[in-house]
Amino acid sequence: MAEAAFKDVPELFEVELGESLAARTESLSTFRELGPPDLVHVLKSSGRSGQRDLGSYHYVSGVDASSSASLAAYINSLTYNIEDNSGWFTQGTSWKVKNGCYCCFNAFSRVDVRVDVKIPGGVQAYVVDLRGERHEATPEIWQETFLSALLRAILYSDDPTYWLEAYRKLDPITNPEGELRFLQAAEALFMKGWQVGSDPEIQVATVVSNHLTAAIMKYFGDSGRYQYAANLFEKITAKEPEVASLLAKSYLGMNEEVKAVQIMASAIKQTSQSYTLLHVQCEFLRSKGKHEWALKLARQAVNCAPSEFVTWEKLTDCYIDLGQYENALLTLNSCPMFTYNGRDAHRNLTPARVHLPPKGTIVEILPERIKTDDDEADPALLRLPAPGLRGTWARAYSLLTRLVSQIGWDELLKTRSSVFVMEEEYRMQKAHSDAQVHSAPPTKVIHEDGTVSSPKHGASDDASTRGMVSPTTSVPDEDGEGAKGDSESETHAPGADGLPTIRISTESAREAANGHQEAKENGVKESPSAGDSLERPVQAAENQDGEAGQAPSQEPFSFTNKRLCERWLDNLFMVLYEDLRVWTIFRAEVAHFKTQHVAYRKTGLEWEILGDLGVRLHHKEEAKEAYQRCLDTPRYSYKPWSKILDMYAEEGDIQRSLQAAVRVAAYQWGEYAEMTYPTQIARCFFKLGQIHGHAKIQYSLLSMGLPEPVLKIMESYLVYGRTFKVEGYDF
């Protein structure tokens, strides 16, 4: 059946004809926000009696959805894409597209717009509502559908968390005329923008905080062309003063700071309760080093929107800027956390056959897509919980890692126990309270560690450190290495090379105790007691309902200025502990192997995980080194190239950025992302272009001696820059 497939379009063949359309209709009521990418279903016929038709489908974004004619044109283009299996002397079975259906979700009206195309025959457009009933498509529906499709194409373009099999990504806007239509549609539907939802960190979508404004800022921000966004927001601010925050942000992006300050000053008089406007002012002051002023604005933003996570997050950031770490922890503890809702997706169906044709010459530079030893990793690395955090939890965790990168693990624990009631303290106080009910007040002093003694003049209360029970501690230094402690340490028998054979996994402790196994060369190893030197955080106290609040204050030695720690924050401390423990062991091993002049080996997946870990813990150079080591392995993985590209572009390194960009482009084309903008490569090119100019990038590409098809793909990003006059295109 290979001859029934398309030449360069991915496909999933159906088990039963039309099952993908039926599944989409049933799932319509589950789409909460922007909806999933467009679904294209085609029916192919061989024209022979007795041979049944074949149904296949794929997903696509970036197709012009402004009318039924443009969607029908896409299906018509597929008719020229079927493999021709004819030989010199034999006529193969000739498969043709019999009919097709293009489905595009309208995120504003919550309906599915569908276009049926019969070949030969006519085109029929209709609307399917959440109940599966058909309606006529009106001009208003088409405008909303056009904008919905553009928003999905822009926001899903380089989202690493959103992946679908047989998902084809095309350029949503290819010329200035298409961009003008986008701006006109955005202006017409701007006041309805809250209907399409918002990022998972936003509790309530508003006119200012929603997917529409996010897409506008991403589209124009990634290329530094904020003037077009500013023109749009100028018109809308006249009708809706709250949009002034987006206007000011656009002018700041254009480096028009005086104009931005004037707009913020006049807007704050009209909309003094707008937390988005206060946040723009706050960020501007932070960029100028005025952290005390920024703190006042962040506090005001919390008062204006106490139920929003982002306001508390900004206030925590300001406290960290000022070194007020206790206040930062208390503010973080007060953050409202929301259930994470991912992107809308189709229901997964089991296909009869999957057709993923190779996409051009560029994919030939990629390694084989087969599972190798470099796809294996130590279980302790695979079990790290931090990569699974999403939404508000991921953002809260990044604040916690910023804290620990500034003050160290030991100091963070001390700060934690000085502002939160530890479980041991809470239990002792409760026991003391119960004892008072049944007996007279004691004449002795009960200390928080449980000891009883006579009162002494000048006795100090070190309650803030009593919450920590580990006898030895170590603060990871700038390289993440900690001092070695004696508690719970274990001397392991040296291996053949005289090096200790210790793994991160707890299971390896039993192996070492038995003395029967040596650690594998690619295992995670450590110098003796490097992992145990990091203090494990004890659990904070929790009230009966599991809610945080003011600590009880009726007892003589109660913690009147302490609070109960939220359970989710307590869990994040454990997540951070696991990350720091693995990182400390890793850096100790690296140092140990260097002193022994022995090669330090890991699998490709392990290097990638360690690179991610370094990024999370703000160890940029060590993370870059880990990613580079990952690239030395023959592993099929897009992430390390993507991370390295961002790092090189940030440093302004043209040559290395281009080498990484070629690989990133190959991976994207291999996954059928045939788009130029907005993509990560375009964003990095334009960042480099602002410094060096596009001509230097062009000549550097030519000097690399790339094959013609690959060079054409890489030059397409610069062609976009010339077409839309991105900064740097003319020098």
XYZ file of C-alpha atoms in Angstrom:
731
model
C 0.000 0.000 0.000
C 3.037 2.291 -0.116
C 1.808 3.704 -3.421
C -1.269 5.093 -1.626
C 0.877 7.373 0.523
C 1.907 10.989 0.012
C 5.478 11.724 -1.060
C 6.501 14.205 1.625
C 3.466 14.628 3.893
C 3.179 12.534 7.099
C 0.073 10.377 7.429
C -1.734 8.143 9.886
C -3.895 5.522 8.147
C -7.246 4.737 9.730
C -8.453 1.332 10.846
C -12.061 2.338 10.129
C -12.943 4.994 7.568
C -13.795 8.339 9.169
C -12.785 7.378 12.725
C -10.552 10.458 13.096
C -13.437 12.796 12.212
C -15.781 11.005 14.610
C -13.197 11.187 17.401
C -12.706 14.935 16.816
C -16.446 15.566 16.931
C -16.694 13.694 20.240
C -13.739 15.647 21.677
C -15.001 19.134 20.766
C -16.534 19.699 24.206
C -13.167 18.964 25.886
C -11.298 21.763 24.073
C -10.904 24.505 26.688
C -8.811 27.193 25.030
C -7.154 27.544 21.608
C -8.011 24.022 20.533
C -5.723 21.492 18.840
C -4.018 21.935 15.437
C -6.143 21.567 12.307
C -7.085 18.053 11.223
C -6.926 17.085 7.536
C -8.690 13.865 6.579
C -8.513 12.419 3.064
C -10.136 9.433 1.384
C -8.133 7.694 -1.348
C -9.504 5.405 -3.989
C -7.759 3.151 -6.511
C -10.736 3.193 -8.878
C -10.765 -0.624 -9.021
C -13.774 -2.659 -8.058
C -13.257 -4.904 -5.067
C -10.493 -2.744 -3.590
C -11.672 -0.730 -0.627
C -10.922 2.946 -0.138
C -8.263 4.078 2.316
C -8.678 6.818 4.901
C -5.731 8.772 6.293
C -5.230 11.959 8.266
C -2.554 14.354 9.527
C -2.404 17.543 11.568
C -1.342 20.924 10.240
C -0.972 24.544 11.348
C -0.164 27.680 9.383
C -2.733 27.198 6.592
C -4.750 30.299 5.688
C -8.188 29.691 7.229
C -9.846 32.920 6.091
C -12.240 31.204 3.653
C -13.414 27.830 2.396
C -11.477 28.408 -0.848
C -8.094 28.654 0.933
C -8.732 25.465 2.934
C -9.962 23.629 -0.179
C -6.783 24.759 -1.970
C -4.676 22.964 0.657
C -6.567 19.700 0.136
C -6.263 20.156 -3.623
C -2.481 20.514 -3.263
C -2.393 17.046 -1.671
C -3.799 15.470 -4.848
C -0.462 16.166 -6.590
C 1.507 14.613 -3.746
C 0.639 10.905 -4.089
C 3.497 8.517 -4.872
C 3.548 7.419 -8.526
C 4.432 3.726 -8.609
C 4.321 3.261 -12.370
C 7.171 1.353 -14.043
C 8.536 1.348 -17.607
C 6.414 -1.543 -18.782
C 3.871 -2.025 -15.971
C 1.105 0.276 -14.878
C 0.914 0.294 -11.059
C -2.252 0.821 -9.081
C -3.177 4.479 -9.447
C -4.452 5.900 -6.177
C -6.204 9.256 -6.200
C -7.658 11.524 -3.538
C -11.394 10.988 -3.735
C -12.436 13.578 -1.167
C -11.042 15.422 1.816
C -12.203 17.241 4.940
C -10.359 20.130 6.598
C -11.267 20.801 10.276
C -10.302 24.073 11.974
C -11.373 24.933 15.533
C -12.806 28.412 16.197
C -11.566 29.261 19.704
C -13.782 32.348 20.033
C -17.181 30.777 19.305
C -16.142 27.236 20.451
C -17.167 25.567 17.184
C -15.386 23.474 14.550
C -15.351 24.869 11.022
C -15.146 22.136 8.387
C -14.690 22.186 4.628
C -15.614 19.066 2.621
C -13.965 18.803 -0.778
C -15.115 16.237 -3.352
C -12.765 15.579 -6.289
C -14.109 16.119 -8.854
C -17.040 17.987 -7.447
C -17.829 20.883 -5.178
C -16.784 22.415 -1.882
C -19.086 22.530 1.131
C -18.333 24.571 4.255
C -20.240 24.192 7.520
C -19.895 24.601 11.286
C -20.111 21.775 13.848
C -21.006 22.867 17.389
C -20.127 21.102 20.659
C -23.234 18.901 20.339
C -22.235 17.743 16.847
C -24.986 19.710 15.073
C -24.325 21.485 11.766
C -24.759 25.209 11.123
C -23.942 27.664 8.378
C -20.559 29.452 8.399
C -20.976 33.246 8.587
C -18.352 35.933 7.733
C -17.905 36.600 11.474
C -17.197 32.904 12.063
C -14.612 32.898 9.269
C -12.804 35.922 10.729
C -12.637 34.248 14.154
C -11.470 30.988 12.584
C -8.744 32.800 10.638
C -7.402 34.426 13.799
C -7.717 31.205 15.842
C -5.607 29.329 13.287
C -2.957 32.078 13.355
C -2.786 32.051 17.167
C -2.229 28.297 17.208
C 0.447 28.511 14.515
C 2.322 31.253 16.417
C 2.034 29.860 19.947
C 2.525 26.171 19.061
C 5.409 26.915 16.660
C 8.301 26.061 18.985
C 6.583 24.797 22.117
C 8.799 21.862 23.218
C 6.073 20.408 25.439
C 3.532 20.086 22.613
C 4.200 17.170 20.291
C 1.917 15.284 17.912
C 2.732 12.525 15.475
C 2.203 13.493 11.818
C 2.006 17.204 12.713
C 2.975 19.481 9.829
C 3.868 23.127 10.597
C 3.766 25.699 7.798
C 4.510 29.432 7.780
C 1.391 31.269 9.014
C 2.409 34.658 7.568
C 4.629 34.843 4.484
C 4.302 38.456 3.307
C 3.473 41.953 4.659
C -0.074 41.699 3.257
C -0.709 38.606 5.398
C 0.678 40.432 8.432
C -1.666 43.359 7.786
C -4.654 40.967 7.696
C -3.472 39.501 11.009
C -3.358 42.966 12.589
C -6.786 43.877 11.223
C -8.343 40.673 12.569
C -6.600 41.149 15.942
C -7.928 44.703 16.207
C -11.466 43.633 15.321
C -11.524 40.790 17.856
C -9.243 42.262 20.521
C -11.981 42.793 23.094
C -12.945 39.120 22.736
C -9.393 37.967 23.379
C -10.145 36.770 26.916
C -12.436 34.102 25.413
C -9.505 32.116 23.997
C -7.936 31.611 27.439
C -4.497 32.446 28.787
C -1.211 30.930 29.944
C -1.532 28.366 32.773
C 0.053 30.826 35.253
C -2.823 33.294 34.771
C -5.864 32.545 36.916
C -8.382 34.712 35.037
C -7.933 35.689 31.384
C -8.471 39.423 30.812
C -8.382 41.812 27.880
C -4.658 42.314 28.561
C -3.596 38.808 29.691
C -4.694 36.181 27.178
C -3.444 34.067 24.277
C -4.197 36.800 21.720
C -1.964 39.405 23.393
C 0.679 36.723 24.067
C 0.736 35.805 20.358
C 0.983 39.456 19.268
C 3.899 40.111 21.638
C 5.647 36.892 20.615
C 5.214 37.452 16.880
C 6.510 41.022 16.878
C 8.849 40.655 19.873
C 10.897 37.745 18.506
C 11.886 39.855 15.508
C 12.223 43.112 17.477
C 9.544 44.851 15.380
C 7.576 46.245 18.309
C 6.472 49.309 16.325
C 3.686 47.316 14.648
C 2.408 46.056 18.008
C 2.626 49.610 19.375
C 0.522 50.945 16.468
C -2.145 48.334 17.206
C -2.181 49.020 20.949
C -2.315 52.794 20.360
C -5.666 52.373 18.612
C -7.071 50.038 21.266
C -5.834 52.088 24.257
C -8.170 54.898 23.204
C -11.105 52.512 23.831
C -9.631 50.387 26.643
C -7.150 52.290 28.901
C -5.907 49.073 30.545
C -4.138 48.117 27.296
C -1.665 50.936 28.054
C 0.512 48.347 29.840
C 1.036 46.498 26.539
C 1.652 49.786 24.749
C 4.303 50.776 27.296
C 5.930 47.340 27.017
C 6.070 47.748 23.232
C 7.754 51.154 23.494
C 10.277 49.738 25.959
C 10.996 47.011 23.402
C 11.662 49.762 20.855
C 14.054 51.472 23.354
C 11.678 54.442 23.479
C 11.944 54.702 27.262
C 10.843 58.338 27.605
C 7.677 57.679 25.612
C 7.007 54.514 27.639
C 7.380 56.369 30.960
C 5.011 59.092 29.786
C 2.411 56.471 28.827
C 2.773 54.667 32.172
C 2.526 57.924 34.117
C -0.709 58.997 32.402
C -2.227 55.486 32.410
C -1.696 54.920 36.140
C -3.988 57.879 36.826
C -6.782 56.216 34.840
C -6.224 52.573 35.787
C -4.491 52.629 39.165
C -5.676 49.068 39.924
C -4.119 47.452 36.823
C -1.555 44.912 38.032
C -0.201 44.448 34.502
C 0.637 48.174 34.313
C 2.246 48.049 37.753
C 4.325 45.065 36.617
C 5.608 46.899 33.531
C 6.654 49.799 35.766
C 8.200 47.367 38.245
C 10.277 45.625 35.566
C 11.449 48.977 34.199
C 12.623 50.065 37.660
C 14.371 46.728 38.261
C 16.243 47.154 34.976
C 17.437 50.539 36.262
C 18.532 49.146 39.639
C 15.766 50.907 41.603
C 14.792 47.831 43.593
C 13.234 49.670 46.568
C 10.848 51.514 44.265
C 10.094 48.332 42.350
C 9.210 46.596 45.631
C 6.545 49.195 46.430
C 4.933 48.671 43.019
C 5.054 44.877 43.393
C 3.292 45.153 46.766
C 0.633 47.349 45.218
C 0.144 44.807 42.409
C -0.468 42.069 45.001
C -3.111 44.253 46.633
C -4.755 44.803 43.241
C -4.793 41.108 42.243
C -4.219 38.884 45.321
C -5.620 35.790 43.582
C -3.077 35.898 40.716
C 0.108 33.868 40.953
C 2.155 36.313 38.849
C 1.719 39.192 41.329
C 3.099 37.147 44.237
C 5.849 35.822 41.959
C 6.927 39.372 41.069
C 6.932 40.382 44.747
C 9.112 37.366 45.612
C 11.547 38.351 42.856
C 11.777 41.881 44.260
C 12.502 40.591 47.763
C 15.274 38.372 46.379
C 16.725 41.377 44.515
C 16.926 43.241 47.826
C 18.357 40.287 49.766
C 15.265 40.030 51.992
C 15.235 36.255 51.858
C 12.870 35.647 54.790
C 10.250 37.888 53.214
C 10.869 36.166 49.885
C 10.119 32.748 51.401
C 7.000 34.004 53.178
C 5.754 35.596 49.951
C 6.472 32.440 47.968
C 4.497 30.480 50.573
C 1.522 32.770 49.921
C 1.457 32.182 46.142
C -1.904 30.819 44.923
C -1.251 27.635 42.951
C -3.469 26.480 40.051
C -4.115 23.140 38.446
C -2.035 22.855 35.291
C -4.035 22.506 32.101
C -1.890 21.678 29.085
C -2.574 22.516 25.467
C -5.712 21.108 23.897
C -5.012 17.876 22.021
C -6.788 15.281 19.909
C -7.749 11.922 21.300
C -5.063 9.390 20.421
C -6.220 6.687 18.026
C -4.272 3.565 17.136
C -3.490 3.884 13.413
C -3.440 0.928 11.023
C -0.185 2.259 9.579
C 2.077 5.265 10.093
C 3.728 6.921 7.096
C 6.554 9.355 7.952
C 8.512 10.040 4.736
C 12.040 11.536 4.983
C 11.994 15.290 4.523
C 14.706 16.406 2.103
C 18.503 16.415 2.136
C 18.888 18.280 5.405
C 17.797 15.326 7.559
C 20.717 13.234 6.248
C 23.065 14.975 8.705
C 21.089 13.597 11.673
C 22.085 10.403 13.505
C 20.034 7.238 13.051
C 16.739 7.324 14.884
C 17.279 4.040 16.700
C 17.579 3.226 20.390
C 21.207 2.811 21.494
C 23.164 2.550 24.745
C 23.254 6.349 24.805
C 19.490 6.347 25.437
C 20.056 4.594 28.775
C 20.558 6.501 32.031
C 21.046 5.902 35.717
C 17.646 5.368 37.404
C 18.422 8.097 39.948
C 18.740 10.634 37.112
C 15.563 9.422 35.424
C 13.643 9.672 38.700
C 14.432 13.348 39.350
C 11.017 14.960 39.972
C 11.819 18.545 38.891
C 11.467 18.003 35.093
C 7.850 16.978 35.651
C 6.852 20.319 37.204
C 4.483 22.415 35.096
C 2.677 25.735 35.276
C 2.743 27.589 38.592
C 4.727 24.786 40.268
C 7.539 25.125 37.731
C 7.594 28.911 38.174
C 7.619 28.615 41.986
C 10.454 26.105 41.756
C 12.508 28.484 39.620
C 12.153 31.095 42.390
C 13.373 28.544 44.930
C 16.391 27.666 42.771
C 17.174 31.372 42.396
C 17.130 31.668 46.176
C 19.471 28.729 46.715
C 21.853 29.955 44.000
C 22.248 33.221 45.920
C 22.454 32.097 49.545
C 23.331 28.390 49.430
C 21.509 25.349 50.742
C 22.432 25.654 54.442
C 21.431 29.286 54.629
C 18.177 28.509 52.824
C 17.346 25.843 55.410
C 18.110 28.248 58.252
C 15.919 30.886 56.652
C 13.179 28.301 56.202
C 13.266 27.201 59.844
C 13.301 30.817 61.046
C 10.059 31.716 59.222
C 8.185 28.395 59.246
C 7.259 26.121 62.134
C 9.120 22.830 61.841
C 7.227 19.625 62.550
C 9.321 18.833 65.634
C 8.673 22.281 67.074
C 4.963 21.997 66.401
C 4.790 18.558 68.006
C 6.662 19.738 71.117
C 4.411 22.746 71.496
C 1.297 20.628 71.085
C 2.548 18.145 73.693
C 3.302 21.024 76.060
C -0.164 22.449 75.467
C -1.819 19.105 76.233
C 0.263 18.705 79.392
C -0.858 22.099 80.667
C -4.494 21.058 80.436
C -3.937 18.208 82.948
C -1.361 19.749 85.283
C -0.226 22.998 86.801
C 2.214 25.175 84.867
C 5.700 23.666 85.090
C 8.444 25.406 87.030
C 11.081 24.174 84.632
C 11.890 25.512 81.166
C 11.091 23.100 78.347
C 13.456 23.690 75.460
C 12.369 23.123 71.875
C 14.702 20.175 71.509
C 12.765 18.427 74.273
C 15.269 18.946 77.097
C 14.143 20.258 80.505
C 16.251 22.556 82.646
C 16.053 25.279 85.248
C 15.749 28.812 83.912
C 19.073 30.579 83.522
C 19.696 34.267 83.053
C 20.733 35.100 79.484
C 19.685 31.753 77.999
C 19.320 32.072 74.257
C 16.492 30.698 72.158
C 17.887 29.195 68.986
C 14.527 27.983 67.727
C 15.316 28.974 64.182
C 17.990 26.292 63.886
C 16.326 23.596 65.978
C 14.225 22.612 62.993
C 17.291 21.070 61.382
C 18.386 17.764 62.825
C 21.182 16.605 60.557
C 24.524 16.657 62.420
C 26.638 17.645 59.420
C 25.887 20.084 56.648
C 27.517 21.424 53.554
C 26.698 24.329 51.334
C 27.320 23.676 47.642
C 29.847 26.213 46.449
C 29.755 27.974 43.081
C 30.708 24.751 41.349
C 28.049 22.841 43.250
C 30.628 20.936 45.308
C 30.043 20.481 49.013
C 32.349 19.725 51.901
C 32.534 16.119 52.909
C 30.829 15.161 56.146
C 31.401 12.152 58.355
C 27.791 11.300 59.129
C 26.293 8.393 57.264
C 29.371 8.225 55.048
C 30.661 4.946 53.784
C 34.072 4.005 52.470
C 33.738 1.986 49.306
C 36.293 -0.437 48.007
C 38.281 1.138 45.182
C 37.893 -0.162 41.671
C 40.631 -1.417 39.405
C 41.747 2.130 38.678
C 41.928 3.045 42.357
C 38.808 5.253 42.163
C 35.791 4.932 44.449
C 32.835 3.164 42.882
C 29.803 5.001 44.204
C 26.527 5.629 42.398
C 23.789 8.149 43.011
C 21.217 5.392 43.371
C 20.440 4.239 46.897
C 20.459 0.692 45.572
C 24.186 0.983 44.955
C 24.816 1.354 48.703
C 23.679 -2.217 49.157
C 25.829 -3.308 46.223
C 28.857 -1.613 47.726
C 28.174 -3.137 51.144
C 28.179 -6.590 49.625
C 31.377 -5.747 47.788
C 30.390 -7.889 44.803
C 29.900 -5.251 42.130
C 31.819 -2.310 40.792
C 30.067 0.743 39.393
C 29.690 0.826 35.666
C 31.809 3.247 33.687
C 28.779 5.221 32.631
C 27.201 5.280 36.083
C 26.959 8.395 38.256
C 29.846 8.269 40.716
C 30.977 10.390 43.629
C 33.862 10.858 45.936
C 33.222 9.381 49.399
C 30.266 10.920 51.268
C 29.777 13.720 48.700
C 26.054 13.022 48.515
C 25.580 12.672 52.263
C 27.223 16.036 52.929
C 24.057 17.745 51.680
C 21.562 18.109 54.492
C 18.146 16.595 53.921
C 15.359 19.054 54.807
C 13.096 17.974 57.647
C 9.370 18.303 57.187
C 7.666 21.540 58.119
C 4.625 21.491 60.355
C 1.137 21.465 58.911
C -2.149 22.314 60.552
C -5.108 19.959 60.732
C -6.593 21.020 57.386
C -3.260 21.134 55.594
C -3.553 24.897 55.162
C -0.872 27.431 55.943
C -1.531 30.134 58.480
C -0.226 31.958 61.535
C 1.373 29.630 64.066
C -0.448 29.128 67.409
C 0.472 31.881 69.851
C -1.150 31.020 73.158
C 1.922 29.435 74.766
C 4.792 31.277 76.511
C 7.423 29.940 74.063
C 5.225 29.788 70.962
C 6.383 31.006 67.572
C 4.391 34.215 67.286
C 6.282 35.379 64.183
C 6.351 32.013 62.407
C 3.930 30.549 59.908
C 2.906 27.108 58.805
C 4.488 26.081 55.510
C 2.224 25.138 52.621
C 2.477 21.453 51.808
C 3.325 22.135 48.134
C 6.263 24.351 49.147
C 7.486 21.679 51.550
C 7.400 19.237 48.626
C 9.357 21.675 46.447
C 12.100 21.758 49.091
C 12.392 17.991 48.739
C 12.503 18.328 44.940
C 15.274 20.920 45.307
C 17.143 18.654 47.709
C 17.118 15.832 45.145
C 18.414 18.166 42.431
C 21.176 19.565 44.641
C 22.179 16.131 45.900
C 22.672 14.789 42.371
C 24.423 17.969 41.230
C 26.788 17.962 44.234
C 27.725 14.344 43.581
C 28.233 15.063 39.871
C 30.545 18.033 40.442
C 32.494 16.186 43.140
C 33.012 13.291 40.730
C 34.181 15.593 37.938
C 36.756 17.167 40.257
C 37.865 13.769 41.550
C 38.331 12.275 38.095
C 40.299 15.328 36.967
C 42.745 14.935 39.837
C 43.161 11.259 38.909
C 43.569 12.117 35.179
C 40.889 9.585 34.250
C 38.250 10.092 31.552
C 34.794 10.772 32.976
C 32.175 8.989 30.901
C 28.405 9.187 30.740
C 25.761 8.184 28.219
C 24.204 10.788 25.926
C 20.941 10.814 27.878
C 22.776 11.246 31.183
C 24.705 14.247 29.849
C 21.430 15.753 28.619
C 19.754 15.282 32.022
C 22.773 16.799 33.779
C 22.670 19.751 31.362
C 19.005 20.338 32.199
C 19.879 20.066 35.890
C 22.609 22.689 35.544
C 20.201 25.074 33.813
C 17.624 24.600 36.574
C 20.208 25.331 39.280
C 21.645 28.368 37.407
C 25.046 26.788 36.675
C 25.183 27.946 33.059
C 28.784 27.088 32.176
C 28.622 23.589 33.646
C 25.289 23.033 31.876
C 26.806 24.110 28.555
C 29.690 21.711 29.069
C 27.248 18.850 29.765
C 25.254 19.616 26.611
C 28.464 19.718 24.553
C 29.465 16.319 25.919
C 25.998 15.046 24.964
C 26.532 16.224 21.374
C 29.662 14.054 21.164
C 27.461 10.944 21.443
C 25.560 9.476 18.449
C 22.162 10.023 20.047
C 19.081 11.295 18.204
C 18.013 14.236 20.375
C 16.854 17.743 19.515
C 17.068 19.305 22.998
C 20.859 19.686 23.509
C 21.278 21.379 20.113
C 18.379 23.695 20.923
C 19.834 24.652 24.321
C 23.324 25.152 22.904
C 21.932 27.375 20.116
C 20.293 29.688 22.672
C 23.527 29.873 24.694
C 25.732 30.682 21.691
C 23.276 33.285 20.394
C 23.221 34.911 23.839
C 27.023 35.106 23.725
C 26.973 36.542 20.179
C 29.064 33.658 18.767
C 28.060 33.594 15.070
C 30.048 30.572 13.869
C 28.992 28.198 16.626
C 25.412 29.502 16.531
C 25.197 28.703 12.810
C 26.610 25.200 13.299
C 24.006 24.530 15.997
C 21.249 26.183 13.925
C 21.858 23.795 10.990
C 21.304 20.810 13.316
C 18.224 22.385 14.915
C 16.782 23.063 11.445
C 17.448 19.444 10.470
C 15.583 18.157 13.514
C 12.681 20.539 12.873
C 12.393 19.554 9.217
C 12.641 15.920 10.246
C 9.523 16.536 12.356
C 7.808 18.327 9.404
C 8.158 21.836 10.882
C 8.558 23.551 7.487
C 8.217 27.043 8.910
C 10.613 29.968 9.056
C 9.004 32.282 11.582
C 8.277 32.398 14.473
C 10.899 29.760 15.310
C 13.852 29.487 17.653
C 16.354 29.738 14.770
C 14.777 32.945 13.446
C 14.766 34.447 16.941
C 18.481 33.651 17.416
C 19.404 34.890 13.921
C 17.633 38.185 14.499
C 19.317 38.567 17.899
C 22.706 38.084 16.218
C 21.652 40.350 13.352
C 21.032 43.267 15.723
C 24.720 43.095 16.718
C 26.535 41.927 13.581
C 24.051 42.583 10.756
C 22.463 40.018 8.437
C 25.198 40.350 5.797
C 27.806 38.862 8.140
C 25.471 35.951 8.932
C 24.914 35.445 5.188
C 28.642 35.328 4.414
C 29.294 33.018 7.363
C 26.657 30.624 5.997
C 28.291 30.662 2.558
C 31.693 29.917 4.089
C 30.347 26.751 5.718
C 30.060 25.005 2.324
C 26.585 23.616 2.993
C 24.757 21.563 0.319
C 22.453 23.719 -1.818
C 19.129 22.454 -0.314
C 20.439 22.971 3.240
C 21.790 26.436 2.406
C 18.430 27.411 0.935
C 16.640 26.443 4.165
C 19.125 28.388 6.311
C 18.903 31.450 4.059
C 15.093 31.433 4.295
C 15.373 32.986 7.780
C 17.365 35.889 6.369
C 14.921 36.202 3.456
C 12.152 36.671 6.033
C 14.291 39.397 7.647
C 14.619 41.247 4.339
C 10.934 40.849 3.494
C 9.748 42.235 6.853
C 12.674 44.645 7.359
C 13.911 43.163 10.623
C 16.622 45.232 12.325
C 19.997 44.418 10.803
C 18.672 43.371 7.370
C 20.370 46.328 5.640
C 23.885 46.006 7.057
